[in-house]
Coordinates of C-alpha atoms in Angstrom, one line a residue:
Chain A
X19 CA -138.0 -74.9 150.9
X20 CA -135.1 -76.3 150.5
X21 CA -131.9 -74.7 150.8
X22 CA -129.6 -75.1 148.0
X23 CA -126.6 -77.5 148.4
X24 CA -123.7 -75.5 148.3
X25 CA -121.5 -76.7 144.9
X26 CA -118.1 -78.0 146.0
X27 CA -116.6 -76.2 143.2
X28 CA -117.0 -73.2 144.0
X29 CA -114.9 -72.6 146.8
X30 CA -112.1 -71.7 144.5
X31 CA -114.4 -68.9 143.3
X32 CA -113.5 -66.1 145.8
X33 CA -115.8 -63.2 145.4
X34 CA -115.5 -59.3 146.9
X35 CA -118.7 -57.8 148.3
X36 CA -118.5 -54.1 148.7
X37 CA -121.9 -52.5 149.7
X38 CA -121.7 -50.1 152.8
X39 CA -125.0 -51.0 154.1
X40 CA -124.6 -53.5 156.5
X41 CA -127.9 -55.4 156.3
X42 CA -127.4 -55.8 152.6
X43 CA -123.8 -56.1 152.7
X44 CA -124.3 -59.1 155.4
X45 CA -127.2 -61.1 153.0
X46 CA -125.3 -60.5 150.3
X47 CA -122.3 -62.6 152.0
X48 CA -124.2 -64.7 154.1
X49 CA -126.1 -65.8 150.0
X50 CA -123.2 -66.7 148.8
X51 CA -121.0 -68.5 151.6
X52 CA -123.8 -70.6 152.0
X53 CA -123.5 -71.2 148.2
X54 CA -120.3 -72.2 148.5
X55 CA -118.3 -69.4 147.4
X56 CA -114.9 -68.0 149.2
X57 CA -116.5 -64.4 150.1
X58 CA -114.8 -61.0 151.8
X59 CA -116.4 -58.1 152.2
X60 CA -115.8 -54.2 152.5
X61 CA -117.8 -51.7 154.3
X62 CA -116.6 -48.8 151.9
X63 CA -115.2 -47.9 148.9
X64 CA -112.0 -46.9 150.5
X65 CA -111.6 -50.7 152.1
X66 CA -113.4 -52.0 148.8
X67 CA -109.9 -49.8 146.5
X68 CA -107.3 -51.5 149.1
X69 CA -108.8 -55.5 148.8
X70 CA -108.9 -55.4 144.8
X71 CA -105.3 -53.8 145.0
X72 CA -103.8 -56.4 147.2
X73 CA -106.1 -59.1 146.1
X74 CA -107.3 -61.4 142.9
X75 CA -111.0 -62.1 143.0
X76 CA -113.1 -63.7 140.0
X77 CA -116.0 -61.1 141.2
X78 CA -116.4 -58.3 142.5
X79 CA -119.6 -56.6 143.6
X80 CA -119.1 -53.3 143.5
X81 CA -122.2 -50.3 145.2
X82 CA -121.9 -47.5 143.6
X83 CA -123.3 -45.2 146.1
X84 CA -121.0 -45.7 149.4
X85 CA -119.6 -43.0 151.6
X86 CA -115.7 -41.7 151.4
X87 CA -115.3 -43.4 148.6
X88 CA -118.0 -43.9 145.4
X89 CA -117.8 -46.7 143.5
X90 CA -117.3 -43.8 140.3
X91 CA -114.2 -42.7 141.9
X92 CA -113.3 -46.1 143.2
X93 CA -113.2 -47.2 139.1
X94 CA -111.3 -44.3 138.3
X95 CA -108.7 -44.4 141.1
X96 CA -108.0 -48.0 139.8
X97 CA -108.1 -46.5 135.6
X98 CA -105.2 -44.3 137.3
X99 CA -103.0 -46.7 138.9
X100 CA -103.5 -48.4 135.7
X101 CA -105.4 -51.2 136.9
X102 CA -105.3 -54.7 134.5
X103 CA -108.2 -54.4 131.7
X104 CA -109.3 -57.8 132.1
X105 CA -109.5 -58.1 136.0
X106 CA -111.6 -54.9 135.7
X107 CA -113.5 -56.9 133.6
X108 CA -114.2 -58.9 137.2
X109 CA -116.5 -56.1 138.5
X110 CA -120.0 -56.1 138.4
X111 CA -121.8 -52.7 139.8
X112 CA -124.8 -52.8 142.4
X113 CA -126.8 -50.0 141.8
X114 CA -130.5 -48.8 142.5
X115 CA -132.7 -47.8 139.2
X116 CA -132.6 -44.2 138.4
X117 CA -129.0 -44.0 138.0
X118 CA -128.8 -44.5 134.7
X119 CA -125.7 -41.7 133.4
X120 CA -123.8 -43.6 136.5
X121 CA -124.5 -47.1 135.3
X122 CA -123.4 -45.6 131.5
X123 CA -120.4 -44.1 133.0
X124 CA -119.1 -47.4 135.2
X125 CA -119.7 -49.2 132.0
X126 CA -117.4 -46.8 129.8
X127 CA -115.1 -47.1 132.7
X128 CA -114.8 -51.9 131.6
X129 CA -116.8 -52.9 134.2
X130 CA -118.4 -56.0 133.7
X131 CA -122.4 -54.7 134.1
X132 CA -124.8 -54.2 136.7
X133 CA -127.4 -55.3 139.1
X134 CA -130.4 -53.3 140.5
X135 CA -130.6 -54.0 143.7
X136 CA -134.4 -53.0 144.5
X137 CA -135.4 -54.9 141.3
X138 CA -134.3 -58.1 142.2
X139 CA -134.8 -60.8 144.7
X140 CA -131.6 -63.0 146.8
X141 CA -132.1 -65.9 144.0
X142 CA -132.1 -63.3 140.9
X143 CA -128.3 -62.4 142.2
X144 CA -127.2 -65.9 142.5
X145 CA -128.4 -66.1 139.1
X146 CA -126.6 -62.9 138.2
X147 CA -123.4 -64.0 140.0
X148 CA -123.6 -67.6 138.1
X149 CA -124.1 -66.1 134.9
X150 CA -120.6 -63.8 135.4
X151 CA -119.0 -66.8 136.8
X152 CA -119.3 -68.9 134.3
X153 CA -118.7 -66.7 131.5
X154 CA -114.9 -66.9 130.6
Chain B
X21 CA -144.4 33.1 113.2
X22 CA -144.7 29.7 115.2
X23 CA -141.4 29.3 117.9
X24 CA -139.5 26.0 116.9
X25 CA -137.3 26.0 120.5
X26 CA -136.3 22.0 119.8
X27 CA -134.1 21.2 116.9
X28 CA -137.1 19.3 115.9
X29 CA -137.7 21.2 112.9
X30 CA -135.2 23.4 110.8
X31 CA -136.7 26.6 110.7
X32 CA -134.0 28.1 108.2
X33 CA -135.9 26.6 105.2
X34 CA -139.1 27.5 105.9
X35 CA -137.9 31.0 107.0
X36 CA -135.8 31.3 103.8
X37 CA -139.6 31.3 101.9
X38 CA -140.5 34.3 103.9
X39 CA -142.7 36.3 101.2
X40 CA -143.9 39.7 101.0
X41 CA -147.7 39.7 99.7
X42 CA -151.0 41.3 100.3
X43 CA -152.6 40.3 104.3
X44 CA -155.3 37.8 102.5
X45 CA -152.6 35.8 101.3
X46 CA -150.1 36.2 104.1
X47 CA -152.7 34.6 106.2
X48 CA -153.0 31.9 103.9
X49 CA -149.2 31.3 103.7
X50 CA -149.4 31.9 107.3
X51 CA -151.4 29.0 108.0
X52 CA -149.7 26.5 105.1
X53 CA -146.5 27.3 106.8
X54 CA -148.0 26.7 110.5
X55 CA -149.0 23.6 108.8
X56 CA -145.7 22.5 107.5
X57 CA -144.0 22.9 110.5
X58 CA -146.2 21.1 112.2
X59 CA -146.0 18.5 109.6
X60 CA -142.1 18.7 109.9
X61 CA -142.3 18.0 113.7
X62 CA -144.5 15.2 113.4
X63 CA -141.9 13.9 110.2
X64 CA -139.1 14.4 113.0
X65 CA -140.7 12.7 115.6
X66 CA -141.6 9.5 113.9
X67 CA -138.2 9.2 112.5
X68 CA -136.5 9.6 116.2
X69 CA -139.4 6.9 117.6
X70 CA -138.2 4.8 114.9
X71 CA -134.6 5.0 116.3
X72 CA -135.7 4.7 119.7
X73 CA -137.8 1.5 118.4
X74 CA -134.3 0.0 117.2
X75 CA -132.1 0.4 120.4
X76 CA -135.7 -1.2 122.1
X77 CA -135.2 -4.2 120.0
X78 CA -131.2 -4.2 120.0
X79 CA -131.2 -4.7 124.1
X80 CA -132.7 -6.1 127.1
X81 CA -130.9 -4.9 129.4
X82 CA -132.8 -1.7 131.1
X83 CA -129.6 0.4 132.4
X84 CA -128.7 0.1 129.2
X85 CA -132.0 0.9 127.2
X86 CA -132.1 4.4 129.2
X87 CA -128.2 5.0 128.4
X88 CA -128.7 5.0 124.5
X89 CA -132.3 6.1 124.6
X90 CA -131.6 9.2 126.7
X91 CA -127.7 9.7 124.3
X92 CA -130.5 9.3 121.2
X93 CA -133.1 12.0 122.2
X94 CA -130.9 14.4 123.3
X95 CA -128.1 14.7 120.8
X96 CA -131.7 14.0 118.0
X97 CA -133.1 17.0 119.2
X98 CA -130.1 19.2 120.2
X99 CA -130.7 19.5 123.7
X100 CA -127.9 20.5 126.2
X101 CA -128.8 17.6 128.4
X102 CA -130.7 14.7 129.7
X103 CA -131.8 12.2 132.3
X104 CA -133.0 8.9 133.3
X105 CA -133.6 8.3 136.5
X106 CA -135.6 4.7 137.6
X107 CA -137.1 4.3 140.8
X108 CA -135.3 1.0 143.3
X109 CA -138.6 -0.1 144.9
X110 CA -136.5 -2.7 146.9
X111 CA -134.2 0.1 148.7
X112 CA -137.1 3.0 148.4
X113 CA -134.9 5.5 146.6
X114 CA -134.4 6.8 143.0
X115 CA -131.1 6.4 141.3
X116 CA -129.8 7.8 138.4
X117 CA -128.7 5.5 135.4
X118 CA -128.3 7.5 132.5
X119 CA -127.7 11.3 131.7
X120 CA -126.4 12.8 127.9
X121 CA -123.9 14.3 127.4
X122 CA -121.5 13.1 130.2
X123 CA -119.9 15.8 132.5
X124 CA -116.8 17.3 131.4
X125 CA -113.6 16.0 134.0
X126 CA -113.3 19.5 135.0
X127 CA -117.4 19.4 136.3
X128 CA -118.5 19.5 140.0
X129 CA -120.8 17.1 139.9
X130 CA -121.5 13.4 140.4
X131 CA -120.9 11.4 137.0
X132 CA -123.6 8.9 136.7
X133 CA -120.8 6.2 136.1
X134 CA -119.9 6.1 140.2
X135 CA -123.5 5.0 141.0
X136 CA -123.2 7.8 143.4
X137 CA -126.3 10.0 142.3
X138 CA -129.2 7.8 144.8
X139 CA -132.0 10.0 146.3
X140 CA -134.4 8.7 148.9
X141 CA -138.2 8.3 147.7
X142 CA -138.9 10.1 151.3
X143 CA -137.0 13.2 149.9
X144 CA -140.2 15.3 149.3
X145 CA -138.3 18.3 148.3
X146 CA -136.8 16.7 145.3
X147 CA -138.6 17.5 141.8
X148 CA -138.2 13.8 140.6
X149 CA -139.5 12.2 144.0
X150 CA -142.2 14.6 143.4
X151 CA -142.9 13.3 140.0
X152 CA -143.0 9.9 140.7
X153 CA -144.6 10.0 143.9
X154 CA -147.8 12.2 142.2
X155 CA -147.8 10.8 138.4
X156 CA -147.4 14.0 136.9
X157 CA -144.9 16.0 135.1
X158 CA -143.4 19.1 136.7
X159 CA -141.1 21.8 135.8
X160 CA -138.0 23.8 136.8
X161 CA -135.6 26.6 136.8
X162 CA -133.0 25.2 138.7
X163 CA -131.2 22.6 137.9
X164 CA -130.8 22.0 141.7
X165 CA -134.1 20.7 142.4
X166 CA -133.3 17.6 140.4
X167 CA -130.7 17.0 142.7
X168 CA -131.8 17.7 146.3
X169 CA -130.4 17.1 148.7
X170 CA -127.2 15.3 147.0
X171 CA -125.4 19.0 145.8
X172 CA -125.6 22.2 147.1
X173 CA -127.6 25.2 145.1
X174 CA -124.4 26.9 144.1
X175 CA -122.2 24.0 142.3
X176 CA -126.2 23.1 140.7
X177 CA -126.6 26.3 139.5
X178 CA -122.7 26.6 138.2
X179 CA -123.4 23.3 136.2
X180 CA -127.3 24.6 134.9
X181 CA -124.9 27.9 133.7
X182 CA -121.9 26.1 131.9
X183 CA -124.7 23.8 130.0
X184 CA -126.9 26.7 129.1
X185 CA -130.1 25.2 130.6
X186 CA -133.3 27.1 130.7
X187 CA -136.2 25.0 131.9
X188 CA -136.0 21.3 133.0
X189 CA -139.1 18.9 131.8
X190 CA -139.7 15.7 134.4
X191 CA -141.5 13.3 132.8
X192 CA -143.2 10.9 135.2
X193 CA -142.1 7.2 132.9
X194 CA -145.6 4.9 134.3
X195 CA -146.9 1.9 133.0
X196 CA -150.3 0.9 133.9
X197 CA -150.2 3.8 136.2
X198 CA -147.6 2.4 138.0
X199 CA -144.6 4.9 138.0
X200 CA -141.2 3.5 137.4
X201 CA -138.9 6.5 136.9
X202 CA -138.4 9.7 135.4
X203 CA -136.8 11.5 132.2
X204 CA -135.7 14.9 132.8
X205 CA -135.2 16.8 129.6
X206 CA -133.0 19.8 130.1
X207 CA -134.2 23.2 127.7
X208 CA -132.0 26.3 126.3
X209 CA -135.3 27.8 126.1
X210 CA -138.4 28.7 128.3
X211 CA -140.9 26.0 128.3
X212 CA -143.3 28.9 126.4
X213 CA -141.6 29.1 123.3
X214 CA -141.9 25.2 122.5
X215 CA -145.3 25.0 119.8
X216 CA -148.0 22.6 121.0
X217 CA -146.6 20.3 118.0
X218 CA -143.4 20.2 120.0
X219 CA -145.1 19.1 123.3
X220 CA -147.1 16.5 122.0
X221 CA -144.0 15.0 119.9
X222 CA -142.2 15.0 123.8
X223 CA -144.8 13.3 125.7
X224 CA -144.6 10.8 123.0
X225 CA -141.0 10.5 123.7
X226 CA -141.7 10.0 126.9
X227 CA -144.1 7.1 126.4
X228 CA -142.2 5.4 123.7
X229 CA -139.1 5.4 126.6
X230 CA -141.7 4.3 129.1
X231 CA -141.8 1.2 127.2
X232 CA -138.8 0.6 126.4
X233 CA -137.2 0.9 129.5
X234 CA -140.4 -1.4 131.6
X235 CA -140.3 -3.9 128.4
X236 CA -136.6 -4.2 129.3
X237 CA -136.8 -4.6 133.5
X238 CA -140.3 -7.3 132.4
X239 CA -137.6 -9.4 130.2
X240 CA -134.5 -9.5 132.8
X241 CA -136.8 -10.2 135.6
X242 CA -138.4 -13.1 133.9
X243 CA -134.6 -13.9 132.6
X244 CA -133.6 -14.0 136.8
X245 CA -136.9 -15.8 137.5
X246 CA -135.9 -18.6 135.0
X247 CA -132.7 -18.7 136.3
X248 CA -134.3 -19.1 139.3
X249 CA -136.5 -21.8 138.3
X250 CA -134.1 -23.3 137.0
X251 CA -132.2 -23.7 139.8
X252 CA -135.3 -25.1 141.8
X253 CA -136.1 -27.7 139.3
X254 CA -132.7 -29.4 139.4
X255 CA -132.4 -28.6 143.4
X256 CA -135.6 -30.6 143.1
X257 CA -134.5 -33.3 140.8
X258 CA -131.7 -34.1 142.9
X259 CA -134.0 -33.9 146.1
X260 CA -136.3 -36.6 144.1
X261 CA -132.7 -38.4 143.1
X262 CA -131.2 -38.9 146.8
X263 CA -134.8 -39.7 148.6
X264 CA -135.4 -42.2 146.1
X265 CA -132.1 -43.5 146.9
X266 CA -132.5 -43.4 150.6
X267 CA -136.0 -44.9 150.8
X268 CA -134.7 -47.6 148.4
X269 CA -131.8 -48.6 150.7
X270 CA -134.0 -49.8 153.4
X271 CA -136.8 -50.8 151.4
X272 CA -134.4 -53.2 148.7
X273 CA -133.3 -54.7 152.5
X274 CA -136.6 -55.4 154.0
X275 CA -137.9 -57.0 150.4
X276 CA -135.2 -59.0 150.8
X277 CA -134.9 -60.6 153.6
X278 CA -138.8 -61.6 154.0
X279 CA -138.0 -63.1 150.6
X280 CA -135.3 -65.2 152.5
X281 CA -138.0 -66.1 155.2
X282 CA -140.5 -67.2 152.5
X283 CA -138.3 -69.0 150.4
X284 CA -135.4 -69.9 152.5
X285 CA -137.2 -70.6 155.8
X286 CA -140.8 -71.0 155.0
X287 CA -140.5 -74.7 156.7
X288 CA -140.7 -72.2 160.3
X289 CA -143.9 -70.3 159.3
X290 CA -147.3 -70.8 160.1
X291 CA -150.0 -70.3 156.7
X292 CA -151.0 -67.3 158.9
X293 CA -147.6 -65.9 159.1
X294 CA -146.8 -66.6 156.0
X295 CA -149.3 -64.9 155.0
X296 CA -148.6 -61.6 156.4
X297 CA -145.1 -61.6 155.3
X298 CA -146.4 -62.0 151.7
X299 CA -148.3 -59.1 151.9
X300 CA -145.5 -57.9 153.6
X301 CA -143.7 -58.6 150.8
X302 CA -146.1 -57.1 148.3
X303 CA -146.5 -54.1 149.9
X304 CA -142.5 -53.2 149.8
X305 CA -142.6 -54.5 145.9
X306 CA -145.4 -51.7 145.7
X307 CA -143.5 -49.3 147.5
X308 CA -140.5 -50.4 145.7
X309 CA -142.6 -49.4 142.5
X310 CA -144.0 -46.3 144.1
X311 CA -140.4 -44.5 144.5
X312 CA -139.2 -45.6 141.1
X313 CA -142.3 -44.1 139.3
X314 CA -142.2 -41.4 141.3
X315 CA -138.1 -40.3 140.3
X316 CA -139.6 -41.4 136.0
X317 CA -141.9 -39.1 136.3
X318 CA -139.7 -36.2 138.2
X319 CA -137.6 -37.2 135.4
X320 CA -140.4 -36.8 132.4
X321 CA -141.5 -33.6 133.5
X322 CA -137.9 -32.0 133.2
X323 CA -137.3 -33.3 130.3
X324 CA -134.5 -35.5 131.3
X325 CA -135.8 -38.9 130.2
X326 CA -133.3 -40.0 127.9
X327 CA -133.7 -42.3 125.4
X328 CA -131.7 -44.8 124.0
X329 CA -133.5 -45.8 120.7
X330 CA -131.7 -49.0 118.9
X331 CA -133.4 -52.0 116.3
X332 CA -135.0 -54.4 118.3
X333 CA -137.4 -57.3 118.4
X334 CA -141.0 -56.8 119.6
X335 CA -141.8 -60.0 119.9
X336 CA -139.3 -61.5 121.5
X337 CA -139.8 -58.0 124.3
X338 CA -143.3 -59.9 124.8
X339 CA -141.7 -63.6 124.8
X340 CA -139.6 -62.0 127.8
X341 CA -142.7 -60.1 129.2
X342 CA -144.3 -63.7 129.1
X343 CA -141.9 -65.3 130.9
X344 CA -141.5 -62.7 133.5
X345 CA -145.1 -62.5 134.8
X346 CA -145.0 -66.5 134.3
X347 CA -145.2 -66.7 138.4
X348 CA -147.9 -64.5 138.9
X349 CA -150.2 -65.8 135.9
X350 CA -149.9 -69.3 138.3
X351 CA -151.0 -67.0 141.1
X352 CA -154.5 -66.2 139.9
X353 CA -154.8 -69.2 137.6
X354 CA -154.5 -66.9 134.0
X355 CA -153.4 -67.6 131.1
X356 CA -151.3 -64.7 128.1
X357 CA -150.7 -66.0 124.7
X358 CA -148.1 -63.9 122.6
X359 CA -149.5 -63.9 119.1
X360 CA -147.9 -62.0 116.4
X361 CA -149.1 -61.5 112.6
X362 CA -145.0 -61.4 111.4
X363 CA -142.7 -63.8 113.0
X364 CA -140.8 -61.1 113.6
X365 CA -141.4 -57.4 114.0
X366 CA -138.2 -55.1 114.2
X367 CA -139.0 -51.7 115.9
X368 CA -137.0 -48.9 116.3
X369 CA -137.4 -47.2 120.3
X370 CA -135.9 -47.5 123.6
X371 CA -135.8 -51.7 124.8
X372 CA -135.4 -50.7 128.3
X373 CA -138.4 -47.5 128.4
X374 CA -140.7 -50.9 126.3
X375 CA -140.7 -53.0 128.3
X376 CA -141.4 -51.1 131.4
X377 CA -144.5 -49.9 128.9
X378 CA -145.7 -53.7 128.8
X379 CA -144.8 -54.7 132.0
X380 CA -147.2 -52.2 133.2
X381 CA -149.7 -52.9 130.8
X382 CA -149.7 -56.7 131.2
X383 CA -149.8 -55.8 135.0
X384 CA -153.0 -54.0 135.0
X385 CA -154.9 -56.6 133.0
X386 CA -153.1 -59.1 135.7
X387 CA -154.4 -56.8 138.4
X388 CA -157.8 -55.9 137.4
X389 CA -158.9 -59.1 135.3
X390 CA -160.5 -62.4 137.6
X391 CA -159.0 -65.7 138.5
X392 CA -159.1 -67.9 135.2
X393 CA -158.4 -64.8 133.1
X394 CA -157.4 -64.7 129.2
X395 CA -154.7 -62.1 128.8
X396 CA -153.1 -62.0 125.2
X397 CA -150.7 -59.7 123.5
X398 CA -151.3 -59.1 120.1
X399 CA -148.8 -57.8 117.3
X400 CA -148.6 -57.1 114.3
X401 CA -148.0 -54.0 111.5
X402 CA -150.2 -51.5 110.0
X403 CA -149.5 -47.9 108.2
X404 CA -145.9 -48.9 109.4
X405 CA -146.2 -48.7 112.7
X406 CA -145.5 -51.8 115.2
X407 CA -149.0 -52.6 116.7
X408 CA -149.4 -54.3 120.0
X409 CA -152.7 -55.0 121.3
X410 CA -152.9 -55.9 125.1
X411 CA -156.4 -57.3 126.0
X412 CA -158.3 -59.0 128.6
X413 CA -161.5 -59.7 129.8
X414 CA -161.7 -58.1 132.9
X415 CA -164.5 -55.8 133.9
X416 CA -163.8 -53.3 131.7
X417 CA -163.5 -49.3 132.1
X418 CA -166.3 -47.2 132.2
X419 CA -166.6 -45.0 129.1
X420 CA -166.5 -41.8 132.2
X421 CA -163.1 -43.5 133.2
X422 CA -161.3 -43.0 130.1
X423 CA -160.6 -39.5 129.7
X424 CA -159.0 -41.1 133.2
X425 CA -156.5 -43.0 131.9
X426 CA -153.5 -41.6 131.0
X427 CA -153.5 -38.9 133.8
X428 CA -151.4 -38.5 137.1
X429 CA -152.2 -40.4 140.1
X430 CA -155.9 -41.2 138.7
X431 CA -156.5 -44.0 139.7
X432 CA -160.0 -45.1 138.9
X433 CA -162.5 -45.0 141.6
X434 CA -163.8 -48.9 140.7
X435 CA -159.9 -49.9 140.4
X436 CA -159.5 -49.0 143.4
X437 CA -162.0 -50.5 145.5
X438 CA -161.5 -53.4 144.0
X439 CA -157.9 -53.9 144.5
X440 CA -155.9 -54.0 148.1
X441 CA -152.6 -54.1 146.6
X442 CA -153.4 -51.4 145.0
X443 CA -151.2 -48.9 142.9
X444 CA -149.3 -45.9 142.1
X445 CA -151.8 -44.2 139.6
X446 CA -148.6 -43.9 138.0
X447 CA -148.0 -46.6 135.7
X448 CA -150.9 -45.5 132.3
X449 CA -149.3 -41.8 132.3
X450 CA -145.9 -43.1 132.5
X451 CA -146.6 -45.4 129.4
X452 CA -147.9 -42.7 127.6
X453 CA -145.2 -40.9 128.3
X454 CA -142.3 -43.1 127.0
X455 CA -144.5 -43.9 123.8
X456 CA -145.0 -40.9 122.5
X457 CA -141.3 -39.9 123.3
X458 CA -140.7 -42.7 120.9
X459 CA -143.0 -41.5 117.9
X460 CA -145.4 -43.7 118.7
X461 CA -149.5 -43.6 120.3
X462 CA -151.1 -45.3 123.0
X463 CA -155.1 -45.2 123.4
X464 CA -157.3 -47.9 125.1
X465 CA -160.7 -49.0 123.9
X466 CA -162.9 -50.7 126.1
X467 CA -166.4 -52.9 126.5
X468 CA -167.6 -52.7 130.3
X469 CA -167.8 -56.1 132.1
X470 CA -166.0 -58.0 128.7
X471 CA -163.1 -56.4 127.5
X472 CA -160.5 -54.1 127.8
X473 CA -157.8 -53.2 125.0
X474 CA -154.7 -51.1 125.2
X475 CA -153.3 -50.6 122.6
X476 CA -149.9 -48.8 121.6
X477 CA -148.0 -48.1 118.7
X478 CA -143.9 -47.7 117.6
X479 CA -141.5 -47.0 114.5
X480 CA -141.1 -50.0 112.4
X481 CA -137.2 -50.1 111.9
X482 CA -137.4 -50.5 108.3
X483 CA -139.8 -47.4 107.6
X484 CA -136.8 -45.4 109.4
X485 CA -134.2 -46.9 106.7
X486 CA -136.6 -46.3 104.3
X487 CA -137.1 -42.7 105.4
X488 CA -133.4 -42.4 104.8
X489 CA -133.3 -43.2 101.5

């Protein structure tokens, strides 16, 4: 099957993947890089938190259940820091089914949306990413 | 003259009628008098028992019940002293849980409030222990017998003298032949002064005490069992939640990487390896489904499913489902038609849950109907409910299998053998729960070898509005 050609315009889109599970992190980074995006990653919430504060991303894929700093804690800390509401809209939560209450909590804290990892195929993740990046 | 040693009955009142009559009249009169006394005792006993029932209904705490009962009994019967003593089976001892009246400041005796008055059940010289072990009423003229070996004979004797106790009766408190304590009633008279009506009254009172305390104990046992069960249930929920997350993480990785091979590197595969990996992919999907459904069941059963009902168009949802399953339909060259009697059918339900119901029913149709099979979703409004029918021309369901359909893990014999990819046996169970929680109904109709129809109803959005008006 044909590898999708990388879109050169994607180069300007900066994406951060915050995911503690190495295999999934590697996969998302590889997929998004192949698509031509500029991709950064963090292995846990603590590192992710620092990177979110230090950089400006067009999209952040944030896992919820992570060691050191779970996604919800990260979002709470951003709230405490008075992090820009508009920037917070760039965060999309990565999660597994069965965490509806946590998802609801994340949404109430101003994140953009959520992707259920176990439900979607890699190309669905790409199309979701594209959807979120295309929305103003 | 009958003796009325207890204050149960007002002696003076009847004595005031003392009549000097001839023998025969005196005899009749004496009989009437005795009957009157008996009735008065019964009347007082009934009143006391009614008071005891009020206490019983006011608290579910065994010790509080015991405290209130002994206070009421002792003061109503004008006794010098009363105790309730309960068995502590776990520690093999008996415990004085209530007394009335409480000892005065100078009394050289343990106050029950100190919690110090406990006696081992192996103390065979103690009359309370004896009454419990032998399940029979005991009597003593010495308070010391109640306290062996916690109190010296002299102290017990002093206390008894101060209280003016003549005799103590120790009644076992039993419920269905198991003795769980004793009630001690101390009298300022010898037992011989009690009439048989009074003895009966005391027996009756003891029975009520036993029932009241036993009831309170059962209640508090149930309550603590309930608390324990609730904690266990929560633990189970947490365990399933964590376990399912831990299981899904590696399964998601397997699924995603196999997808990458199948979709991005298919050129490196031989037809054989492609087929094998395809099976790996499908099995992983099935595992993920299973984990999700187990989580769903666990939540349904602990009543933790949260429905978020809102208005949505059932027709639009059905069309979404059609798009979603398109790839699977193509695989088996099946067709799915969506038909609706109204352009829009607005329902009031949790869209995600209804989507799961549709996915499950359509998924079953795809699975169980043959290559080239025809599947349909028909939607209409009937009896102010939305009604959806998912039908296929598969091999149908036998009448014996019908009642098993919506039960947990009850996959039908016929379906098990027929399908390599299998199922979880939970899909229809979950569907039924979701539909019923939404205020609808779900059922199946089938003609063996011809057609299977699964039908569910949901409340219409309008009918809800109409109700509110």
